[in-house]
Amino acid sequence: MKLMNNITVISGETKMSRQEEILEKWQGEVFTYVIGAKKEEGGTRGSVVKVGGEKTLPFLDKEGILSNTAAVALEIFDVPPADWPEELVAAYGGVTANPLEWADACVRKFGAELLCVRLAGAHPDAGGRSPEQEAAFLSKLTAAVNVPLIVCGCGDDAKDNTLLPLCSEALKGERCLFGSASQDNYKTLTAAVTADGHGIIAESPIDLNIAKQLNILISDLGLPLERIVMDPTIGALGYGLEYAYSIMERARLAALSGDRNVACPFICFTGQETWKVKEAVAARADFPHWGDQEKRGILWEAVTASALLQAGADILVMRHPKAAEEIQKYACHR
Amino acid sequence: MLVIGELINGMFARVGRAIEEKDAAAVRRIASEQAVCGAGALDINCGPGSLSPADDMKWLVETVSAAVDKLLVLDSGKEEVLEAGLQAAGRSCLLNSATAEPNKLKRLLNLAARYKSGLIVLTVGSSGMPQGCRQRIESAAQIVEICVETGFPLDNIYLDPVLMPVSVAQSQVGAALETIREFKVISPELKSVVGLSNVSQSAPHRRLLNRVFLSMAAAYGLDAAILDPTDRELMESLFAADILLNRNIYCESFLKECGGAKDGRG
C-alpha cells in the first residue's frame, strides 16, 4: 500500500517546515500461533501454518514487520452439509457426500494449506453423532490428509462439552485449533486443549469488551494468551461487516500499542456468514438484474474476506474454493 | 502513560544504604517490585550522598538491568555520571534532565544522540522557575528550536512543565496542566513528563493530591510520570483514568489487568 509522501509538518510557534514520510511506530505485536505439528514435534502433519506475529497494521509493511501471510482454510463438515446452496456443493463436484474424499479434494485438488472441520453431525438436531464416532472420524481424517486442522464443535454447548474433550484427546500432539469457547462456556474446552497441546478459538459476539474479558478468563485458567485465537464474530458484506471491521481494527490498534490481552490473531468464518445471505444465494431467476448466481456468490465471499484482511484477519475460513483461490492471491501481499 | 518508577534513588535511606554496601539483591528487589506494579521504566539516581556517583551509577545500571528489562531513566545533574550509566546500559535510555539553557542542553542532546537515547528537558529558562503557561511554552519553543537545529528527533524529547508544590504556588498547578496540552500544539511528536511528587511537597494528604493530579494530567494528555508505582491507589486511579479516557479497552476485570497492558506504552 502506498503511503502518503511529502507531508509538510508546520509547527505554529517555531515556524519549522520539513518534508517527511509519516510512519507510525508500534510497541506491541500480535502473538504468533503455529497450527499443526510435524513428526519431530510429536504430530503427524506434513506442514504447519503460522499465523499472527504482526508488528503493524495489515498491508502497512513500511511501518513494521508482517511476519506471516494470512492463512486461508477451506471448511468441511463431518456429514454432508444440509443447508449449503446447490452451486456451493457443485463446486466440489459431488465429494461433499463423503467427508474424507471432501477433505482430500480440498487439499489435493484445491491446494488448501489448512482445513477447518466442523462437527455438525454431532448436533442433537442433526443426528447427534456420538463423541466416540466423531473422535474416530477425526483419526481417519488425520490419516487421510496431512495439513494442519481447525476443529469446530457442533454449536450446542452441552454436546460440545462432551464432544470436544474427546476429540481434543484423539488429536493430542497435532497442535490443532479448537473452537469455540464463549464467555458462558469456556472452562471445559480450555482444560481439554491445555492438556492436549492445542490452541483455542475464543468467540465473542461482535463485542470487544467481552472478547478481552474472555481472553483474560481463559488465560486465568492456565492457557497462555499465545494459544488463543479470537473469533470476533463477523457479518458478511451488507450484514454488519463494518461492525466487525471496526472492532477488529480497534483491538489490533490496542494490541500494537501494547495491550497483550487483545494481542491474539483473528479467525473469521467468512464462508459460514456469506453463504447464508440472500445476495450470495438468491437464484438469478428471482433477481435477474443481480447477474450470474455463482459468480455473485463467489464475489460476495471474496469481497467479504478481502475487507476482513484489511481489518486484520489472520485466518479466513472459507467455503467456495474459487473464492478461496482468489483471496489467497490477495492475502499473500499482506 | 509511561510510568517511571522513582524508588531507585539514593535519597531514600534503604537505597542509599544498598548503594553503600553494594547490596545488589536489595536493588534488584526494588526494581522487580516496581516492574510488577506496572512501571514501564525505572528512574536511577545515586542520590546526593554518593561519593563516586559515576561508579555508583554504573553499578546501579548493571544491577537493575540484570533484574528487569525496562527502559532506564538515568537521573543525574552531572554529564559524566549520565555517560557512565549509558555505557553500562549498552542500550537506549532516557536522560534526566536538561533545561532550556542552550549550552548545557546542546551538550546533553549530543550525549543522548550518541547513545540513541531520549532526553527529559525542564521548561526552565534563564529567568528561573517558570510562571504561568506562557513562560513554559516559550521555553519549550526554545528547546524545540535547538533540537531542530541540532537534528535531534523530537519524539525522543520529554518536556517537563515543572510541577510546583500546591502548598507554595497554587496557581502553577493549573498552569502546568495547561502546558501539557500546549506541548502537542508545538509538535505532536513531543512528549510530556512530570515528577509527580513535587505537586504535594510539604502538604498533608500527599498521596491523595498525587493521584488526583495524575488523573487530571492524564486527561490533559500527559505521556509519562515519575512516581511511586507501589502506591496501589495511585496506579489504580491511573488505570481507571485510562479506561475513562478510552485509552485502554474496557473489560470487567480492567483493574486487575491494566497493569499488564501498560508495558512499553508511552
Coordinates of C-alpha atoms in Angstrom, one line a residue:
Chain A
M1 CA 0.0 0.0 0.0
K2 CA 1.3 3.4 -0.9
L3 CA 1.8 5.7 2.0
M4 CA 1.4 9.5 1.9
N5 CA 4.6 11.2 0.8
N6 CA 5.8 14.7 1.3
I7 CA 3.6 15.8 4.1
T8 CA 4.6 19.2 5.3
V9 CA 4.7 19.5 9.1
I10 CA 4.2 23.1 10.1
S11 CA 4.6 23.9 13.7
G12 CA 2.9 27.0 14.9
E13 CA 5.4 29.0 17.0
T14 CA 8.7 27.8 15.7
K15 CA 7.7 28.0 12.0
M16 CA 9.5 24.9 11.1
S17 CA 8.8 23.2 7.8
R18 CA 10.2 19.9 6.6
Q19 CA 9.2 17.1 4.3
E20 CA 9.0 13.6 5.6
E21 CA 7.0 10.4 5.4
I22 CA 4.8 9.9 8.4
L23 CA 5.2 6.4 9.8
E24 CA 3.7 5.1 13.0
K25 CA 5.9 3.4 15.5
W26 CA 4.3 0.4 17.3
Q27 CA 5.5 -1.0 20.6
G28 CA 3.4 -4.2 20.7
E29 CA 2.9 -7.2 18.5
V30 CA 0.3 -9.9 17.8
F31 CA 1.2 -13.3 19.2
T32 CA 2.2 -15.9 16.8
Y33 CA 0.4 -19.3 16.8
V34 CA 1.6 -22.3 14.9
I35 CA -1.2 -24.6 13.8
G36 CA -0.1 -28.2 13.2
A37 CA 2.8 -30.3 14.5
K38 CA 5.2 -32.3 12.3
K39 CA 6.6 -35.6 13.2
E40 CA 9.6 -34.2 15.1
E41 CA 7.2 -32.2 17.3
G42 CA 5.1 -35.2 18.2
G43 CA 2.4 -34.8 15.5
T44 CA 1.8 -36.2 12.0
R45 CA 1.3 -33.1 9.9
G46 CA 3.3 -32.7 6.7
S47 CA 3.3 -28.9 7.1
V48 CA 2.4 -26.2 9.6
V49 CA 0.7 -22.9 9.3
K50 CA 2.0 -19.9 11.2
V51 CA -0.5 -17.1 12.0
G52 CA -0.2 -13.7 13.7
G53 CA 3.1 -12.1 14.6
E54 CA 2.1 -8.7 13.1
K55 CA 4.1 -5.7 14.3
T56 CA 2.0 -3.2 12.3
L57 CA -1.4 -2.9 10.7
P58 CA -2.2 -5.1 7.7
F59 CA -0.5 -4.1 4.4
L60 CA 1.5 -1.3 6.1
D61 CA 4.7 -3.1 5.8
K62 CA 6.7 0.1 5.8
E63 CA 5.8 0.6 9.4
G64 CA 6.8 -2.8 10.7
I65 CA 7.1 -6.4 10.1
L66 CA 4.2 -8.6 9.0
S67 CA 5.9 -12.0 9.5
N68 CA 3.2 -14.3 8.2
T69 CA 0.7 -14.0 5.4
A70 CA -3.0 -14.5 6.4
A71 CA -4.0 -18.2 6.2
V72 CA -6.9 -19.4 4.2
A73 CA -8.7 -22.5 5.4
L74 CA -11.3 -24.5 3.5
E75 CA -14.2 -25.7 5.6
I76 CA -15.5 -29.2 5.6
F77 CA -18.2 -31.0 7.6
D78 CA -18.3 -34.4 9.2
V79 CA -21.6 -35.1 7.4
P80 CA -22.9 -33.9 4.1
P81 CA -23.9 -30.3 4.6
A82 CA -27.6 -29.9 4.8
D83 CA -28.0 -26.2 4.3
W84 CA -25.4 -25.4 1.6
P85 CA -26.7 -23.9 -1.6
E86 CA -26.5 -26.1 -4.7
E87 CA -23.8 -24.2 -6.5
L88 CA -21.5 -24.4 -3.5
V89 CA -22.0 -28.1 -3.3
A90 CA -21.5 -28.4 -7.0
A91 CA -18.2 -26.6 -6.8
Y92 CA -16.8 -29.6 -5.0
G93 CA -18.1 -32.0 -7.7
G94 CA -20.1 -34.3 -5.5
V95 CA -17.5 -35.2 -2.9
T96 CA -19.2 -33.4 -0.1
A97 CA -21.3 -36.6 0.4
N98 CA -18.1 -38.3 1.7
P99 CA -16.2 -36.1 4.2
L100 CA -12.9 -37.9 3.8
E101 CA -13.0 -37.6 0.0
W102 CA -14.1 -34.0 0.5
A103 CA -11.1 -33.3 2.7
D104 CA -8.8 -34.9 0.2
A105 CA -10.2 -32.8 -2.6
C106 CA -9.7 -29.6 -0.6
V107 CA -6.0 -30.4 -0.1
R108 CA -5.1 -32.1 -3.4
K109 CA -7.4 -30.5 -5.9
F110 CA -7.8 -27.1 -4.4
G111 CA -4.5 -26.8 -2.6
A112 CA -5.8 -25.9 0.9
E113 CA -2.9 -25.4 3.3
L114 CA -5.3 -25.6 6.3
L115 CA -8.6 -27.4 6.9
C116 CA -11.4 -26.5 9.2
V117 CA -13.6 -29.4 10.1
R118 CA -17.0 -28.6 11.6
L119 CA -18.5 -31.5 13.6
A120 CA -22.1 -30.5 12.6
G121 CA -23.3 -34.1 12.7
A122 CA -22.9 -34.2 16.4
H123 CA -25.7 -31.6 17.0
P124 CA -28.8 -33.2 18.6
D125 CA -30.9 -31.8 15.8
A126 CA -28.6 -33.2 13.1
G127 CA -28.5 -36.8 14.1
G128 CA -26.4 -36.4 17.2
R129 CA -23.3 -38.5 16.4
S130 CA -21.6 -39.6 19.5
P131 CA -18.2 -38.2 20.7
E132 CA -16.7 -41.6 20.1
Q133 CA -17.9 -41.6 16.5
E134 CA -16.5 -38.1 15.9
A135 CA -13.2 -38.9 17.5
A136 CA -12.9 -41.9 15.3
F137 CA -13.8 -39.8 12.3
L138 CA -11.1 -37.3 13.2
S139 CA -8.5 -40.1 13.5
K140 CA -9.4 -41.2 10.0
L141 CA -9.3 -37.6 8.8
T142 CA -5.7 -37.1 10.1
A143 CA -4.7 -40.3 8.3
A144 CA -6.3 -39.1 5.0
V145 CA -4.8 -35.6 4.9
N146 CA -1.7 -34.2 6.4
V147 CA -2.4 -30.5 6.6
P148 CA -3.0 -28.7 9.9
L149 CA -6.5 -28.8 11.3
I150 CA -9.0 -26.5 12.9
V151 CA -11.8 -28.4 14.7
C152 CA -15.1 -26.7 15.5
G153 CA -17.9 -28.2 17.6
C154 CA -21.5 -28.5 16.6
G155 CA -22.6 -25.3 18.4
D156 CA -24.7 -27.0 21.1
D157 CA -22.9 -26.1 24.4
A158 CA -23.9 -29.2 26.3
K159 CA -23.0 -31.6 23.4
D160 CA -19.7 -29.8 22.7
N161 CA -18.7 -30.1 26.3
T162 CA -18.7 -33.9 26.0
L163 CA -17.7 -34.0 22.3
L164 CA -14.7 -31.7 22.2
P165 CA -12.6 -33.1 25.1
L166 CA -12.7 -36.5 23.5
C167 CA -11.8 -35.1 20.1
S168 CA -9.0 -33.0 21.6
E169 CA -7.6 -36.1 23.2
A170 CA -7.9 -38.0 19.9
L171 CA -5.8 -35.3 18.2
K172 CA -3.3 -34.9 21.1
G173 CA 0.1 -33.7 19.8
E174 CA -1.3 -32.4 16.4
R175 CA -1.5 -28.8 17.7
C176 CA -4.9 -28.1 16.3
L177 CA -7.1 -25.1 16.9
F178 CA -10.3 -26.0 18.7
G179 CA -13.5 -23.9 18.8
S180 CA -15.3 -22.4 20.2
A181 CA -15.0 -21.1 23.8
S182 CA -17.5 -18.4 24.7
Q183 CA -18.0 -16.2 27.8
D184 CA -20.6 -18.6 29.1
N185 CA -18.9 -21.8 28.2
Y186 CA -15.1 -21.8 28.1
K187 CA -13.9 -23.9 31.0
T188 CA -14.3 -27.4 29.6
L189 CA -12.7 -26.7 26.3
T190 CA -9.9 -24.6 27.9
A191 CA -9.0 -27.5 30.2
A192 CA -9.1 -30.0 27.3
V193 CA -6.9 -28.1 24.9
T194 CA -4.5 -27.0 27.6
A195 CA -3.9 -30.7 28.4
D196 CA -3.6 -31.9 24.8
G197 CA -1.4 -29.1 23.5
H198 CA -3.9 -27.4 21.2
G199 CA -4.9 -23.8 20.8
I200 CA -8.4 -22.4 21.4
I201 CA -10.8 -20.2 19.5
A202 CA -12.3 -17.6 21.8
E203 CA -15.6 -16.4 20.3
S204 CA -17.3 -13.1 21.3
P205 CA -20.5 -11.6 19.9
I206 CA -19.1 -8.6 18.0
D207 CA -18.2 -7.1 21.4
L208 CA -14.6 -6.1 22.1
N209 CA -15.1 -5.8 25.8
I210 CA -16.3 -9.4 26.0
A211 CA -13.5 -10.5 23.7
K212 CA -10.9 -9.0 26.0
Q213 CA -12.6 -10.4 29.1
L214 CA -12.9 -13.9 27.6
N215 CA -9.1 -13.9 26.8
I216 CA -8.4 -13.0 30.4
L217 CA -10.8 -15.7 31.7
I218 CA -9.2 -18.3 29.5
S219 CA -5.6 -17.3 30.4
D220 CA -6.6 -17.2 34.1
L221 CA -7.4 -20.9 33.7
G222 CA -3.8 -21.6 32.6
L223 CA -3.9 -21.5 28.8
P224 CA -1.4 -18.8 27.7
L225 CA -2.6 -15.9 25.7
E226 CA -0.2 -17.1 23.0
R227 CA -2.5 -20.1 22.4
I228 CA -5.7 -18.1 21.9
V229 CA -7.1 -17.1 18.5
M230 CA -10.0 -14.7 18.6
D231 CA -13.2 -15.1 16.7
P232 CA -14.8 -11.6 16.8
T233 CA -17.9 -12.9 15.0
I234 CA -18.2 -11.3 11.6
G235 CA -21.1 -10.5 9.3
A236 CA -21.0 -10.8 5.5
L237 CA -20.8 -7.8 3.3
G238 CA -24.0 -5.9 3.8
Y239 CA -24.8 -7.7 7.0
G240 CA -22.8 -6.0 9.7
L241 CA -19.3 -6.4 8.2
E242 CA -18.5 -2.8 9.2
Y243 CA -19.2 -3.5 12.9
A244 CA -16.8 -6.5 12.8
Y245 CA -14.3 -4.4 10.9
S246 CA -14.3 -1.6 13.4
I247 CA -13.9 -3.7 16.5
M248 CA -11.1 -5.8 14.8
E249 CA -9.3 -2.6 14.0
R250 CA -9.8 -1.2 17.5
A251 CA -8.5 -4.4 19.0
R252 CA -5.5 -4.5 16.7
L253 CA -4.6 -0.9 17.4
A254 CA -4.7 -1.7 21.1
A255 CA -2.6 -4.8 20.6
L256 CA 0.1 -2.9 18.7
S257 CA 0.1 -0.3 21.4
G258 CA 1.0 -3.0 24.0
D259 CA -2.3 -4.4 25.3
R260 CA -1.5 -8.1 25.4
N261 CA -5.0 -9.1 26.4
V262 CA -6.2 -8.4 22.8
A263 CA -3.0 -9.3 21.0
C264 CA -4.3 -12.6 19.7
P265 CA -4.7 -13.4 16.0
F266 CA -8.2 -13.3 14.5
I267 CA -10.1 -16.1 12.8
C268 CA -13.0 -15.1 10.6
F269 CA -15.7 -17.6 9.5
T270 CA -16.2 -15.9 6.2
G271 CA -17.8 -18.8 4.3
Q272 CA -20.3 -19.6 7.0
E273 CA -21.6 -16.0 7.1
T274 CA -21.5 -15.4 3.3
W275 CA -23.4 -18.5 2.1
K276 CA -26.5 -17.7 4.1
V277 CA -27.1 -14.2 2.8
K278 CA -29.6 -13.5 0.1
E279 CA -27.2 -11.7 -2.2
A280 CA -24.9 -14.8 -2.3
V281 CA -27.6 -17.5 -2.8
A282 CA -30.6 -16.0 -4.5
A283 CA -31.4 -17.5 -7.9
R284 CA -30.9 -15.4 -11.0
A285 CA -34.5 -16.1 -11.9
D286 CA -35.7 -14.3 -8.8
F287 CA -33.4 -11.3 -9.3
P288 CA -32.4 -11.1 -13.0
H289 CA -30.6 -7.8 -12.6
W290 CA -28.2 -9.2 -10.0
G291 CA -26.4 -11.3 -12.6
D292 CA -25.0 -14.8 -12.6
Q293 CA -25.6 -16.5 -9.3
E294 CA -22.4 -18.5 -9.0
K295 CA -20.2 -15.6 -9.8
R296 CA -22.2 -13.4 -7.4
G297 CA -21.8 -15.8 -4.5
I298 CA -18.0 -16.2 -5.1
L299 CA -17.6 -12.5 -5.3
W300 CA -19.6 -11.9 -2.1
E301 CA -17.4 -14.3 -0.2
A302 CA -14.2 -12.9 -1.7
V303 CA -15.1 -9.3 -1.1
T304 CA -16.2 -10.0 2.5
A305 CA -12.8 -11.8 3.0
S306 CA -10.8 -9.0 1.5
A307 CA -12.3 -6.4 3.8
L308 CA -11.6 -8.7 6.7
L309 CA -7.9 -8.9 5.6
Q310 CA -7.8 -5.2 5.7
A311 CA -9.2 -5.3 9.3
G312 CA -6.5 -7.7 10.4
A313 CA -7.9 -11.2 9.9
D314 CA -5.2 -13.9 10.3
I315 CA -7.2 -16.9 9.4
L316 CA -10.1 -16.9 6.9
V317 CA -12.3 -19.9 7.0
M318 CA -13.9 -20.1 3.5
R319 CA -16.3 -22.3 1.7
H320 CA -16.1 -21.7 -2.1
P321 CA -12.8 -23.0 -3.5
K322 CA -12.8 -20.4 -6.2
A323 CA -13.3 -17.6 -3.7
A324 CA -10.5 -19.0 -1.5
E325 CA -8.2 -19.2 -4.5
E326 CA -8.9 -15.6 -5.4
I327 CA -8.4 -14.3 -1.8
Q328 CA -5.2 -16.3 -1.4
K329 CA -3.6 -14.2 -4.2
Y330 CA -4.5 -11.1 -2.2
A331 CA -3.6 -12.4 1.2
C332 CA 0.0 -13.1 0.2
H333 CA 0.5 -9.4 -0.4
R334 CA -0.2 -8.6 3.2
Chain B
M1 CA 1.0 6.6 30.1
L2 CA 4.6 5.6 30.7
V3 CA 5.1 5.0 34.4
I4 CA 8.6 5.7 35.5
G5 CA 9.3 4.2 38.9
E6 CA 11.1 6.6 41.2
L7 CA 12.2 4.3 44.0
I8 CA 15.8 3.6 43.0
N9 CA 17.2 6.9 44.4
G10 CA 20.0 7.1 46.9
M11 CA 18.0 9.8 48.6
F12 CA 15.8 7.0 50.1
A13 CA 17.6 5.6 53.1
R14 CA 17.3 1.9 52.2
V15 CA 18.6 2.6 48.7
G16 CA 21.4 4.8 49.9
R17 CA 22.5 2.0 52.2
A18 CA 22.2 -0.6 49.5
I19 CA 24.5 1.5 47.2
E20 CA 27.0 2.0 50.0
E21 CA 27.1 -1.7 50.8
K22 CA 26.7 -2.8 47.2
D23 CA 23.7 -4.9 48.2
A24 CA 22.6 -6.0 44.7
A25 CA 19.8 -8.2 46.0
A26 CA 18.1 -5.2 47.6
V27 CA 18.3 -3.1 44.5
R28 CA 17.1 -5.9 42.3
R29 CA 14.1 -6.4 44.7
I30 CA 13.1 -2.7 44.4
A31 CA 13.5 -2.9 40.6
S32 CA 11.4 -6.0 40.3
E33 CA 8.7 -4.8 42.7
Q34 CA 8.2 -1.6 40.6
A35 CA 8.1 -3.5 37.4
V36 CA 5.5 -5.9 38.8
C37 CA 3.4 -2.9 39.9
G38 CA 3.3 -1.6 36.4
A39 CA 6.3 0.6 35.9
G40 CA 7.4 0.7 32.2
A41 CA 10.6 2.5 33.1
L42 CA 12.8 2.9 36.1
D43 CA 14.5 6.1 37.3
I44 CA 18.0 5.6 38.6
N45 CA 19.6 8.2 40.8
C46 CA 22.6 7.7 43.1
G47 CA 21.4 10.4 45.5
P48 CA 23.3 13.4 46.9
G49 CA 25.3 11.3 49.4
S50 CA 27.2 9.3 46.7
L51 CA 30.9 9.8 46.9
S52 CA 31.7 8.4 43.5
P53 CA 28.5 8.9 41.5
A54 CA 29.8 7.7 38.2
D55 CA 30.8 4.3 39.7
D56 CA 27.6 4.1 41.7
M57 CA 25.5 4.8 38.5
K58 CA 27.4 2.1 36.6
W59 CA 26.8 -0.4 39.4
L60 CA 23.1 0.5 39.7
V61 CA 22.5 0.3 35.9
E62 CA 24.2 -3.1 35.8
T63 CA 22.3 -4.4 38.8
V64 CA 18.9 -3.2 37.6
S65 CA 19.5 -4.4 34.0
A66 CA 20.1 -7.9 35.4
A67 CA 16.8 -7.9 37.2
V68 CA 14.3 -6.3 34.8
D69 CA 14.1 -5.5 31.1
K70 CA 12.7 -2.0 31.4
L71 CA 13.7 1.4 30.0
L72 CA 16.2 3.1 32.3
V73 CA 15.9 6.7 33.1
L74 CA 19.4 7.9 34.2
D75 CA 18.9 10.7 36.6
S76 CA 21.9 13.0 37.4
G77 CA 22.9 16.6 37.0
K78 CA 26.4 15.5 36.0
E79 CA 27.2 14.6 32.4
E80 CA 29.9 12.2 33.3
V81 CA 27.6 10.3 35.6
L82 CA 25.0 10.1 32.8
E83 CA 27.6 8.8 30.3
A84 CA 28.8 6.2 32.8
G85 CA 25.2 5.0 33.0
L86 CA 24.8 5.0 29.2
Q87 CA 28.0 3.0 28.8
A88 CA 26.9 0.5 31.4
A89 CA 23.4 0.1 29.9
G90 CA 24.6 -0.5 26.4
R91 CA 21.2 0.3 25.0
S92 CA 18.8 3.3 24.6
C93 CA 18.0 5.1 27.8
L94 CA 16.2 8.3 28.8
L95 CA 18.4 11.1 30.4
N96 CA 17.0 13.1 33.3
S97 CA 17.4 16.0 32.8
A98 CA 18.3 19.2 30.9
T99 CA 16.8 22.7 31.0
A100 CA 16.3 25.3 28.2
E101 CA 19.8 26.7 29.0
P102 CA 21.3 26.4 25.5
N103 CA 24.9 25.3 26.2
K104 CA 24.1 22.5 28.6
L105 CA 21.1 21.5 26.5
K106 CA 23.3 21.2 23.4
R107 CA 25.8 19.1 25.2
L108 CA 23.2 16.8 26.6
L109 CA 21.4 16.4 23.2
N110 CA 24.8 15.5 21.8
L111 CA 25.3 12.9 24.6
A112 CA 21.8 11.5 24.1
A113 CA 22.2 11.3 20.3
R114 CA 25.4 9.4 20.6
Y115 CA 23.7 6.7 22.6
K116 CA 20.4 6.9 20.6
S117 CA 18.7 7.9 23.8
G118 CA 15.9 10.3 24.8
L119 CA 16.1 13.4 27.0
I120 CA 13.9 14.9 29.6
V121 CA 14.0 18.7 29.4
L122 CA 12.6 21.0 32.0
T123 CA 10.9 24.1 30.6
V124 CA 13.1 26.3 32.8
G125 CA 14.7 29.2 31.1
S126 CA 17.3 31.8 32.1
S127 CA 14.7 33.7 34.2
G128 CA 14.4 30.8 36.7
M129 CA 11.3 28.9 37.7
P130 CA 8.6 29.4 35.1
Q131 CA 5.5 31.4 35.9
G132 CA 2.3 30.6 34.0
C133 CA 1.7 28.6 30.9
R134 CA 3.2 31.2 28.5
Q135 CA 6.6 31.2 30.0
R136 CA 6.7 27.4 29.9
I137 CA 5.7 27.4 26.3
E138 CA 8.4 30.0 25.4
S139 CA 11.0 27.7 27.0
A140 CA 9.5 24.7 25.1
A141 CA 9.7 26.6 21.8
Q142 CA 13.4 27.4 22.5
I143 CA 14.1 23.8 23.3
V144 CA 12.4 22.6 20.1
E145 CA 14.3 25.1 18.1
I146 CA 17.6 23.8 19.5
C147 CA 16.6 20.2 18.8
V148 CA 15.7 21.1 15.2
E149 CA 19.0 23.0 14.8
T150 CA 21.0 20.0 16.0
G151 CA 18.8 17.5 14.2
F152 CA 17.7 15.7 17.4
P153 CA 14.4 13.8 16.8
L154 CA 11.5 15.5 18.7
D155 CA 9.9 12.2 19.5
N156 CA 12.8 11.5 21.8
I157 CA 12.2 14.6 23.8
Y158 CA 10.1 14.5 27.0
L159 CA 9.2 18.0 28.1
D160 CA 8.7 18.6 31.8
P161 CA 6.4 21.5 32.6
V162 CA 7.9 21.7 36.1
L163 CA 5.4 20.9 38.8
M164 CA 5.4 23.2 41.8
P165 CA 4.0 22.3 45.2
V166 CA 0.4 23.3 45.6
S167 CA 1.2 24.5 49.1
V168 CA 3.7 27.0 47.7
A169 CA 2.4 28.1 44.2
Q170 CA -1.2 27.1 44.0
S171 CA -1.9 28.8 40.6
Q172 CA 1.0 27.0 39.0
V173 CA -0.6 23.6 39.2
G174 CA -3.3 24.5 36.6
A175 CA -0.7 26.3 34.5
A176 CA 1.3 23.0 34.4
L177 CA -1.7 21.1 33.2
E178 CA -2.5 23.7 30.5
T179 CA 1.1 23.5 29.4
I180 CA 1.0 19.7 29.0
R181 CA -1.8 20.2 26.4
E182 CA 0.0 23.0 24.7
F183 CA 3.2 21.0 24.1
K184 CA 1.3 19.0 21.5
V185 CA 0.4 22.2 19.7
I186 CA 4.1 23.0 19.2
S187 CA 4.6 19.5 17.8
P188 CA 2.5 16.4 18.2
E189 CA 5.8 14.4 18.4
L190 CA 6.8 16.0 21.7
K191 CA 6.1 14.0 24.9
S192 CA 5.4 15.3 28.3
V193 CA 6.6 14.1 31.7
V194 CA 6.2 15.2 35.3
G195 CA 7.9 14.4 38.6
L196 CA 4.6 13.7 40.3
S197 CA 5.5 14.0 44.0
N198 CA 6.6 17.7 43.5
V199 CA 2.9 18.7 43.5
S200 CA 2.3 17.6 47.0
Q201 CA 5.6 18.6 48.7
S202 CA 5.2 19.7 52.3
A203 CA 1.4 19.3 52.1
P204 CA -0.6 16.8 54.1
H205 CA -2.5 14.1 52.3
R206 CA 0.3 13.8 49.8
R207 CA -0.9 10.5 48.2
L208 CA -4.4 11.9 47.6
L209 CA -3.0 15.1 46.0
N210 CA -0.7 13.0 43.8
R211 CA -3.4 10.7 42.5
V212 CA -5.9 13.4 41.8
F213 CA -3.3 15.4 39.9
L214 CA -2.2 12.4 37.9
S215 CA -5.8 11.6 36.8
M216 CA -6.2 15.2 35.7
A217 CA -2.9 15.3 33.9
A218 CA -3.9 12.0 32.1
A219 CA -6.9 13.9 30.8
Y220 CA -4.7 16.7 29.6
G221 CA -2.6 14.2 27.6
L222 CA 0.4 13.6 29.9
D223 CA 2.7 10.9 28.4
A224 CA 4.8 9.9 31.3
A225 CA 5.2 10.4 35.0
I226 CA 7.9 9.7 37.6
L227 CA 6.1 8.3 40.6
D228 CA 5.9 5.5 43.1
P229 CA 4.3 2.6 41.3
T230 CA 4.0 0.6 44.6
D231 CA 1.3 3.2 45.6
R232 CA -1.6 0.9 44.7
E233 CA -4.3 3.5 44.8
L234 CA -2.3 5.8 42.6
M235 CA -1.8 3.1 40.0
E236 CA -5.4 2.1 40.2
S237 CA -6.6 5.6 39.6
L238 CA -4.3 5.8 36.6
F239 CA -5.8 2.5 35.2
A240 CA -9.3 3.9 35.8
A241 CA -8.3 7.1 34.0
D242 CA -7.0 5.2 31.0
I243 CA -10.4 3.3 30.8
L244 CA -12.4 6.5 31.2
L245 CA -10.3 8.3 28.6
N246 CA -10.8 5.3 26.2
R247 CA -7.1 4.7 26.0
N248 CA -7.4 1.1 27.2
I249 CA -10.2 -1.2 26.1
Y250 CA -12.8 -1.7 28.9
C251 CA -13.5 -5.1 30.2
E252 CA -14.9 -6.3 33.5
S253 CA -11.5 -7.1 35.1
F254 CA -9.9 -3.8 33.9
L255 CA -8.5 -3.0 37.3
K256 CA -6.7 -6.3 37.6
E257 CA -5.4 -6.4 34.1
C258 CA -4.5 -2.9 33.3
G259 CA -1.1 -3.3 34.9
G260 CA -0.1 -5.9 32.4
A261 CA -1.2 -3.8 29.5
K262 CA 0.9 -0.8 30.4
D263 CA 4.3 -2.2 29.5
G264 CA 6.3 -0.1 27.0
R265 CA 3.5 2.3 26.4
G266 CA 4.1 6.0 26.1

